[in-house]
């Protein structure tokens, strides 16, 4: 009953412009070429920023039992031959009619759908949507997201796993609630190549040359590159970043790297066109191919979440909070996790999985061990001028 989950990347491959060396050290005023203005999100401009305390509307949740949700494809269980999905159960329990749409295919693509509305304090016609950490952080920073009423989401604060409870961009989870989480590490096809244990091997092993892919998601790829040179992706310097960029550039110019991809890498890995790659844990699990092995790199791995967010002018915020609280019930979370096979962010779900599917109780891709979580890292929170500079630098690598 499991389905593959598709995550979108957030890099800007192919755009041109000034390097981060000049931009970051030059301060917050980053000069951008005309071509870049068309693709880079203009979060920081005064006309885009909002005050969530004043950009509000009347909550109709009590009188109008509806909820409009946008999520990623494959991220929800589905009714099927006697199986009743968690979504259907939510509607039956609450009487809330949910308009659920899987229209978040990429963070930047979704941003483009809502930027004009949210950036001018107009309704996005959604009550809840799910976005990856970095995009969630940016929307919160510019005031596009409503704070959650902690009293209405007690399960979130009681049951969120410790490793996700304190993030720099939303330390008290005042605005966000992780929907599902995943790990970024490496994968290889054991039928085609001997064991691969480190990110450095992807960049240098001769028997992998030309048959390696890295991800187009800047924070994942550069996070692992920083770890490979012994630096902390949660806190690094200009020089450390520059060194990591140069290392990836060299691997590409040497022909080591075949391509930078989204999650389409999994097909090439299974076919043997790619021998080893940077990978997302859920993609490997969803492939259901015994030859594909997901590995936590020796240097460490990145952890990320896709987060539930209530946008400004949502007309059913209380219903959205009821949804969040429901999905943080361990039994509900376990049922969903058995379907999507990503890291479950809910305490108690592992114990509840005994009744849902005992074979998954010890699955490390759903319930990582404490030892595995101890190897995970997050990417440093960035100011807007840094985001633009980093993305341009990474675009020089992926488009090079």
Short mmCIF file of C-alpha atoms in Angstrom, two decimals:
data_model
loop_
_atom_site.label_atom_id
_atom_site.label_comp_id
_atom_site.label_asym_id
_atom_site.label_seq_id
_atom_site.Cartn_x
_atom_site.Cartn_y
_atom_site.Cartn_z
CA UNK A 1 0.00 0.00 0.00
CA UNK A 2 3.04 2.24 0.02
CA UNK A 3 3.52 4.82 -2.72
CA UNK A 4 6.65 6.75 -3.77
CA UNK A 5 7.03 10.32 -2.59
CA UNK A 6 8.36 13.01 -4.89
CA UNK A 7 10.22 15.95 -3.47
CA UNK A 8 11.13 19.03 -5.43
CA UNK A 9 14.57 20.54 -5.54
CA UNK A 10 15.29 24.14 -4.71
CA UNK A 11 18.36 25.06 -6.72
CA UNK A 12 18.49 27.34 -9.69
CA UNK A 13 20.55 25.43 -12.21
CA UNK A 14 21.67 27.37 -15.21
CA UNK A 15 21.26 30.95 -13.95
CA UNK A 16 24.23 33.25 -14.25
CA UNK A 17 25.55 36.12 -12.20
CA UNK A 18 28.02 37.31 -9.62
CA UNK A 19 29.76 34.83 -7.37
CA UNK A 20 29.05 34.50 -3.70
CA UNK A 21 32.64 35.55 -2.97
CA UNK A 22 31.81 39.07 -4.10
CA UNK A 23 28.19 39.17 -3.03
CA UNK A 24 28.38 37.83 0.49
CA UNK A 25 31.44 39.84 1.44
CA UNK A 26 29.98 42.92 -0.17
CA UNK A 27 27.09 43.03 2.29
CA UNK A 28 23.35 42.79 1.91
CA UNK A 29 23.10 44.75 -1.31
CA UNK A 30 23.38 42.05 -3.99
CA UNK A 31 23.34 43.18 -7.59
CA UNK A 32 21.48 40.74 -9.82
CA UNK A 33 21.35 40.44 -13.57
CA UNK A 34 18.05 40.85 -15.35
CA UNK A 35 17.84 37.14 -16.12
CA UNK A 36 18.20 36.24 -12.46
CA UNK A 37 15.39 38.54 -11.41
CA UNK A 38 13.00 36.35 -13.32
CA UNK A 39 13.75 33.24 -11.28
CA UNK A 40 14.99 34.26 -7.86
CA UNK A 41 12.23 34.73 -5.28
CA UNK A 42 12.09 38.40 -4.28
CA UNK A 43 11.32 37.73 -0.64
CA UNK A 44 13.17 40.66 0.83
CA UNK A 45 11.62 43.58 -1.01
CA UNK A 46 9.45 45.87 1.13
CA UNK A 47 6.31 45.32 -0.96
CA UNK A 48 6.49 41.57 -0.37
CA UNK A 49 6.85 41.58 3.40
CA UNK A 50 3.74 41.31 5.53
CA UNK A 51 2.79 41.50 9.19
CA UNK A 52 0.89 38.29 9.97
CA UNK A 53 -0.80 40.05 12.89
CA UNK A 54 -2.53 42.48 10.54
CA UNK A 55 -2.88 40.29 7.43
CA UNK A 56 -5.71 38.17 8.85
CA UNK A 57 -9.35 37.41 8.22
CA UNK A 58 -12.33 35.99 10.13
CA UNK A 59 -12.00 32.29 10.90
CA UNK A 60 -15.01 30.48 9.41
CA UNK A 61 -14.11 27.05 10.80
CA UNK A 62 -17.12 26.78 13.11
CA UNK A 63 -19.76 27.70 10.54
CA UNK A 64 -18.08 26.42 7.37
CA UNK A 65 -16.71 22.93 7.90
CA UNK A 66 -14.23 22.89 5.04
CA UNK A 67 -10.45 22.78 4.70
CA UNK A 68 -8.28 23.43 1.64
CA UNK A 69 -4.92 21.60 1.72
CA UNK A 70 -2.01 21.58 -0.75
CA UNK A 71 0.63 18.86 -0.40
CA UNK A 72 3.29 16.98 -2.36
CA UNK A 73 2.30 14.04 -4.62
CA UNK A 74 2.30 10.62 -2.98
CA UNK A 75 2.28 12.05 0.52
CA UNK A 76 -1.18 10.75 1.55
CA UNK A 77 -2.58 7.28 1.96
CA UNK A 78 -5.56 6.43 -0.23
CA UNK A 79 -8.81 4.50 0.20
CA UNK A 80 -8.47 1.10 -1.44
CA UNK A 81 -10.35 -2.21 -1.25
CA UNK A 82 -11.47 -1.98 2.34
CA UNK A 83 -8.60 0.24 3.46
CA UNK A 84 -9.86 3.52 4.89
CA UNK A 85 -7.32 6.32 4.60
CA UNK A 86 -6.36 8.68 7.38
CA UNK A 87 -7.84 11.52 5.32
CA UNK A 88 -11.22 9.81 5.10
CA UNK A 89 -11.11 9.02 8.81
CA UNK A 90 -10.36 12.68 9.58
CA UNK A 91 -13.38 13.80 7.58
CA UNK A 92 -15.65 11.25 9.27
CA UNK A 93 -14.43 12.13 12.74
CA UNK A 94 -14.58 15.90 12.40
CA UNK A 95 -17.25 16.55 9.81
CA UNK A 96 -14.74 18.72 7.95
CA UNK A 97 -14.83 18.37 4.18
CA UNK A 98 -11.24 18.45 2.91
CA UNK A 99 -10.33 19.71 -0.55
CA UNK A 100 -6.96 17.96 -0.82
CA UNK A 101 -4.69 18.70 -3.78
CA UNK A 102 -1.23 17.30 -4.55
CA UNK A 103 -0.05 20.47 -6.30
CA UNK A 104 3.28 21.06 -4.52
CA UNK A 105 5.70 19.57 -7.05
CA UNK A 106 8.63 21.87 -6.26
CA UNK A 107 9.19 24.52 -3.60
CA UNK A 108 9.97 27.29 -6.07
CA UNK A 109 7.21 26.27 -8.44
CA UNK A 110 4.68 26.42 -5.62
CA UNK A 111 6.12 29.73 -4.47
CA UNK A 112 5.37 31.11 -7.92
CA UNK A 113 1.73 30.08 -7.51
CA UNK A 114 1.22 32.06 -4.31
CA UNK A 115 3.81 34.86 -4.34
CA UNK A 116 1.57 37.57 -5.77
CA UNK A 117 -1.23 36.83 -3.35
CA UNK A 118 0.76 36.32 -0.15
CA UNK A 119 3.18 39.11 -1.04
CA UNK A 120 0.33 41.63 -1.23
CA UNK A 121 -1.81 40.35 1.68
CA UNK A 122 -4.35 38.61 -0.51
CA UNK A 123 -5.73 35.12 -0.06
CA UNK A 124 -3.91 32.14 -1.56
CA UNK A 125 -7.25 30.26 -1.34
CA UNK A 126 -5.57 27.63 0.82
CA UNK A 127 -5.79 26.89 4.53
CA UNK A 128 -2.74 24.67 4.80
CA UNK A 129 0.23 23.74 2.65
CA UNK A 130 3.40 21.72 3.10
CA UNK A 131 6.85 23.09 2.20
CA UNK A 132 10.44 22.04 2.85
CA UNK A 133 12.38 23.58 5.73
CA UNK A 134 14.22 26.27 3.79
CA UNK A 135 11.13 27.54 2.00
CA UNK A 136 9.07 27.35 5.18
CA UNK A 137 11.73 29.42 6.91
CA UNK A 138 11.71 32.07 4.21
CA UNK A 139 7.93 32.41 4.22
CA UNK A 140 7.90 32.73 8.00
CA UNK A 141 10.65 35.36 7.87
CA UNK A 142 8.67 37.60 5.53
CA UNK A 143 5.48 37.27 7.54
CA UNK A 144 3.38 35.16 5.18
CA UNK A 145 2.52 32.46 7.73
CA UNK A 146 0.11 32.62 10.67
CA UNK A 147 1.22 31.47 14.12
CA UNK A 148 -0.44 28.29 15.39
CA UNK A 149 -2.54 28.37 18.55
CA UNK A 150 -0.54 26.08 20.83
CA UNK A 151 -3.67 25.25 22.83
CA UNK A 152 -5.28 23.80 19.69
CA UNK A 153 -2.29 21.63 18.71
CA UNK A 154 -1.30 19.98 22.00
CA UNK A 155 -0.34 16.75 20.25
CA UNK A 156 2.24 18.61 18.17
CA UNK A 157 4.07 19.92 21.20
CA UNK A 158 3.70 16.70 23.18
CA UNK A 159 4.59 14.25 20.43
CA UNK A 160 7.05 15.91 18.05
CA UNK A 161 10.30 13.94 18.09
CA UNK A 162 13.14 15.70 19.87
CA UNK A 163 15.41 15.95 16.83
CA UNK A 164 12.85 18.19 15.08
CA UNK A 165 11.53 20.14 18.06
CA UNK A 166 14.09 22.94 18.03
CA UNK A 167 14.98 24.39 14.62
CA UNK A 168 16.69 27.74 14.28
CA UNK A 169 14.10 29.22 11.94
CA UNK A 170 11.14 28.28 14.18
CA UNK A 171 12.61 27.28 17.55
CA UNK A 172 9.31 26.80 19.38
CA UNK A 173 7.41 25.43 16.37
CA UNK A 174 5.16 28.45 16.66
CA UNK A 175 4.47 28.53 12.91
CA UNK A 176 5.25 25.07 11.55
CA UNK A 177 4.60 21.37 12.12
CA UNK A 178 6.63 18.69 10.32
CA UNK A 179 4.47 16.51 8.08
CA UNK A 180 7.12 13.94 7.15
CA UNK A 181 10.89 13.98 7.32
CA UNK A 182 13.70 12.34 5.44
CA UNK A 183 17.41 11.77 5.32
CA UNK A 184 19.83 12.79 2.60
CA UNK A 185 22.70 10.37 2.22
CA UNK A 186 24.03 8.18 -0.55
CA UNK A 187 22.80 5.12 -2.41
CA UNK A 188 24.42 2.54 -4.66
CA UNK A 189 23.39 -0.42 -6.77
CA UNK A 190 25.00 -3.43 -5.10
CA UNK A 191 24.50 -5.55 -8.22
CA UNK A 192 26.74 -3.20 -10.20
CA UNK A 193 29.38 -1.89 -7.82
CA UNK A 194 31.07 -2.65 -4.54
CA UNK A 195 30.01 -0.91 -1.34
CA UNK A 196 30.07 2.90 -1.23
CA UNK A 197 30.41 4.38 2.23
CA UNK A 198 31.20 8.09 1.92
CA UNK A 199 30.30 11.23 0.01
CA UNK A 200 33.97 11.69 -0.74
CA UNK A 201 33.89 8.41 -2.66
CA UNK A 202 31.17 9.83 -4.92
CA UNK A 203 33.52 12.69 -5.76
CA UNK A 204 36.71 10.70 -6.25
CA UNK A 205 36.38 6.93 -6.71
CA UNK A 206 37.67 6.00 -10.15
CA UNK A 207 35.32 3.06 -10.68
CA UNK A 208 32.36 5.43 -10.26
CA UNK A 209 33.58 8.07 -12.69
CA UNK A 210 30.87 9.40 -14.96
CA UNK A 211 28.18 7.33 -13.26
CA UNK A 212 27.50 9.47 -10.20
CA UNK A 213 24.63 11.92 -9.69
CA UNK A 214 24.19 14.60 -7.06
CA UNK A 215 20.99 16.40 -6.10
CA UNK A 216 19.82 19.77 -7.37
CA UNK A 217 18.79 20.70 -3.81
CA UNK A 218 21.50 23.11 -2.70
CA UNK A 219 21.21 22.50 1.03
CA UNK A 220 21.46 18.75 0.67
CA UNK A 221 24.38 18.62 -1.76
CA UNK A 222 26.39 21.42 -0.21
CA UNK A 223 25.58 20.15 3.27
CA UNK A 224 27.19 16.81 2.45
CA UNK A 225 30.08 18.55 0.69
CA UNK A 226 30.77 20.61 3.81
CA UNK A 227 30.61 17.49 5.98
CA UNK A 228 33.03 15.72 3.63
CA UNK A 229 35.66 18.36 4.29
CA UNK A 230 35.08 18.25 8.06
CA UNK A 231 32.91 21.36 8.40
CA UNK A 232 29.54 21.86 10.05
CA UNK A 233 26.73 22.71 7.59
CA UNK A 234 24.83 24.34 10.44
CA UNK A 235 27.64 26.85 11.03
CA UNK A 236 30.30 27.50 8.43
CA UNK A 237 32.49 30.32 7.17
CA UNK A 238 32.89 31.98 3.79
CA UNK A 239 36.13 30.12 3.14
CA UNK A 240 34.63 26.76 4.08
CA UNK A 241 31.73 27.33 1.69
CA UNK A 242 34.08 28.40 -1.10
CA UNK A 243 36.21 25.30 -0.61
CA UNK A 244 33.17 23.04 -0.80
CA UNK A 245 31.94 24.77 -3.96
CA UNK A 246 35.35 24.38 -5.56
CA UNK A 247 35.43 20.68 -4.63
CA UNK A 248 32.11 20.00 -6.37
CA UNK A 249 33.18 22.07 -9.38
CA UNK A 250 36.37 20.04 -9.70
CA UNK A 251 34.50 16.74 -9.52
CA UNK A 252 32.20 17.91 -12.26
CA UNK A 253 34.98 19.23 -14.50
CA UNK A 254 36.89 15.97 -14.02
CA UNK A 255 33.90 14.04 -15.37
CA UNK A 256 33.19 12.32 -12.07
CA UNK A 257 29.63 13.64 -11.87
CA UNK A 258 27.18 12.54 -14.55
CA UNK A 259 24.38 14.99 -13.65
CA UNK A 260 22.56 16.94 -10.98
CA UNK A 261 19.02 15.62 -10.58
CA UNK A 262 15.76 15.68 -8.71
CA UNK A 263 14.41 12.34 -7.59
CA UNK A 264 14.48 10.93 -11.14
CA UNK A 265 17.91 9.53 -10.24
CA UNK A 266 16.24 6.44 -8.84
CA UNK A 267 15.36 5.06 -12.29
CA UNK A 268 18.94 5.39 -13.54
CA UNK A 269 20.27 3.84 -10.35
CA UNK A 270 17.98 0.85 -10.71
CA UNK A 271 18.90 0.45 -14.39
CA UNK A 272 22.63 0.61 -13.66
CA UNK A 273 23.19 3.78 -15.68
CA UNK A 274 24.18 5.36 -12.37
CA UNK A 275 26.25 3.28 -9.97
CA UNK A 276 26.08 5.51 -6.92
CA UNK A 277 24.47 8.81 -6.07
CA UNK A 278 23.35 11.29 -3.49
CA UNK A 279 19.89 10.11 -2.45
CA UNK A 280 16.81 10.72 -0.34
CA UNK A 281 15.93 7.88 2.02
CA UNK A 282 12.28 7.61 1.02
CA UNK A 283 13.04 7.36 -2.68
CA UNK A 284 15.21 4.31 -2.11
CA UNK A 285 12.59 2.73 0.15
CA UNK A 286 9.80 3.41 -2.33
CA UNK A 287 11.76 1.79 -5.18
CA UNK A 288 11.35 -1.63 -3.52
CA UNK A 289 14.49 -2.87 -5.26
CA UNK A 290 16.68 -5.16 -3.19
CA UNK A 291 19.77 -4.07 -5.13
CA UNK A 292 19.45 -0.43 -4.11
CA UNK A 293 21.12 0.34 -0.80
CA UNK A 294 20.71 3.60 1.13
CA UNK A 295 23.73 4.52 3.24
CA UNK A 296 24.36 7.11 5.92
CA UNK A 297 27.70 8.54 4.70
CA UNK A 298 30.64 8.18 7.03
CA UNK A 299 30.87 11.98 7.17
CA UNK A 300 27.24 12.34 8.34
CA UNK A 301 23.86 12.88 6.70
CA UNK A 302 21.38 15.71 6.28
CA UNK A 303 17.90 15.67 7.78
CA UNK A 304 14.98 17.71 6.48
CA UNK A 305 11.24 18.03 6.87
CA UNK A 306 8.28 19.10 4.80
CA UNK A 307 6.23 21.30 7.08
CA UNK A 308 2.56 22.14 7.55
CA UNK A 309 2.00 25.91 7.34
CA UNK A 310 -1.13 28.06 7.67
CA UNK A 311 -0.85 31.02 5.25
CA UNK A 312 -2.10 34.52 5.92
CA UNK A 313 -5.83 35.00 5.22
CA UNK A 314 -6.58 31.29 5.63
CA UNK A 315 -10.31 31.18 6.34
CA UNK A 316 -10.29 27.87 8.22
CA UNK A 317 -7.31 28.09 10.57
CA UNK A 318 -8.97 26.28 13.46
CA UNK A 319 -9.81 23.41 11.12
CA UNK A 320 -6.19 23.40 9.93
CA UNK A 321 -5.04 23.18 13.54
CA UNK A 322 -7.51 20.31 14.09
CA UNK A 323 -5.85 18.56 11.12
CA UNK A 324 -2.38 19.10 12.58
CA UNK A 325 -3.44 17.81 15.98
CA UNK A 326 -5.04 14.74 14.38
CA UNK A 327 -1.94 13.78 12.42
CA UNK A 328 0.14 14.01 15.61
CA UNK A 329 -1.85 11.20 17.20
CA UNK A 330 0.60 8.27 17.24
CA UNK A 331 -1.92 5.79 15.79
CA UNK A 332 -2.75 8.10 12.88
CA UNK A 333 0.92 8.91 12.29
CA UNK A 334 1.83 5.21 12.22
CA UNK A 335 -0.87 4.43 9.67
CA UNK A 336 0.33 7.22 7.39
CA UNK A 337 3.98 6.26 7.83
CA UNK A 338 3.23 2.68 6.80
CA UNK A 339 2.03 4.08 3.49
CA UNK A 340 4.61 6.74 2.62
CA UNK A 341 7.77 5.29 4.22
CA UNK A 342 9.44 8.52 5.25
CA UNK A 343 10.66 9.39 8.73
CA UNK A 344 7.69 9.69 11.04
CA UNK A 345 8.00 12.85 13.17
CA UNK A 346 5.62 11.64 15.90
CA UNK A 347 6.62 10.14 19.22
CA UNK A 348 4.73 6.95 20.02
CA UNK A 349 4.14 6.08 16.37
CA UNK A 350 6.76 3.33 16.48
CA UNK A 351 4.89 1.58 19.29
CA UNK A 352 1.59 2.14 17.47
CA UNK A 353 3.08 0.55 14.35
CA UNK A 354 2.88 -2.83 16.10
CA UNK A 355 -0.85 -2.88 15.32
CA UNK A 356 -0.55 -1.30 11.86
CA UNK A 357 2.31 -3.32 10.36
CA UNK A 358 4.69 -5.11 12.75
CA UNK A 359 7.24 -5.61 9.95
CA UNK A 360 7.87 -1.86 9.90
CA UNK A 361 8.45 -1.30 13.61
CA UNK A 362 12.22 -1.48 13.27
CA UNK A 363 12.49 -0.02 9.77
CA UNK A 364 15.28 2.58 10.09
CA UNK A 365 13.96 4.64 7.17
CA UNK A 366 10.74 5.28 9.12
CA UNK A 367 12.06 5.13 12.67
CA UNK A 368 15.80 5.93 12.68
CA UNK A 369 17.76 4.77 15.68
CA UNK A 370 19.15 7.26 18.15
CA UNK A 371 22.59 6.43 16.78
CA UNK A 372 21.45 7.25 13.25
CA UNK A 373 19.81 10.52 14.28
CA UNK A 374 23.01 11.48 16.08
CA UNK A 375 24.74 11.56 12.67
CA UNK A 376 22.22 13.98 11.15
CA UNK A 377 22.80 17.64 10.41
CA UNK A 378 20.73 20.61 9.31
CA UNK A 379 21.74 23.50 7.09
CA UNK A 380 22.53 26.93 8.48
CA UNK A 381 19.67 29.45 8.55
CA UNK A 382 20.41 32.15 5.98
CA UNK A 383 19.61 35.82 5.59
CA UNK A 384 17.93 36.78 2.34
CA UNK A 385 21.05 38.27 0.78
CA UNK A 386 22.94 35.10 1.66
CA UNK A 387 20.24 32.93 0.09
CA UNK A 388 20.57 34.73 -3.21
CA UNK A 389 24.34 34.56 -3.20
CA UNK A 390 24.47 30.88 -2.21
CA UNK A 391 21.92 29.89 -4.82
CA UNK A 392 23.82 31.72 -7.54
CA UNK A 393 27.05 30.06 -6.50
CA UNK A 394 25.41 26.65 -6.55
CA UNK A 395 23.82 27.42 -9.93
CA UNK A 396 27.32 27.98 -11.28
CA UNK A 397 28.17 24.44 -10.14
CA UNK A 398 25.05 22.63 -11.35
CA UNK A 399 24.88 24.52 -14.62
CA UNK A 400 28.61 24.51 -15.21
#
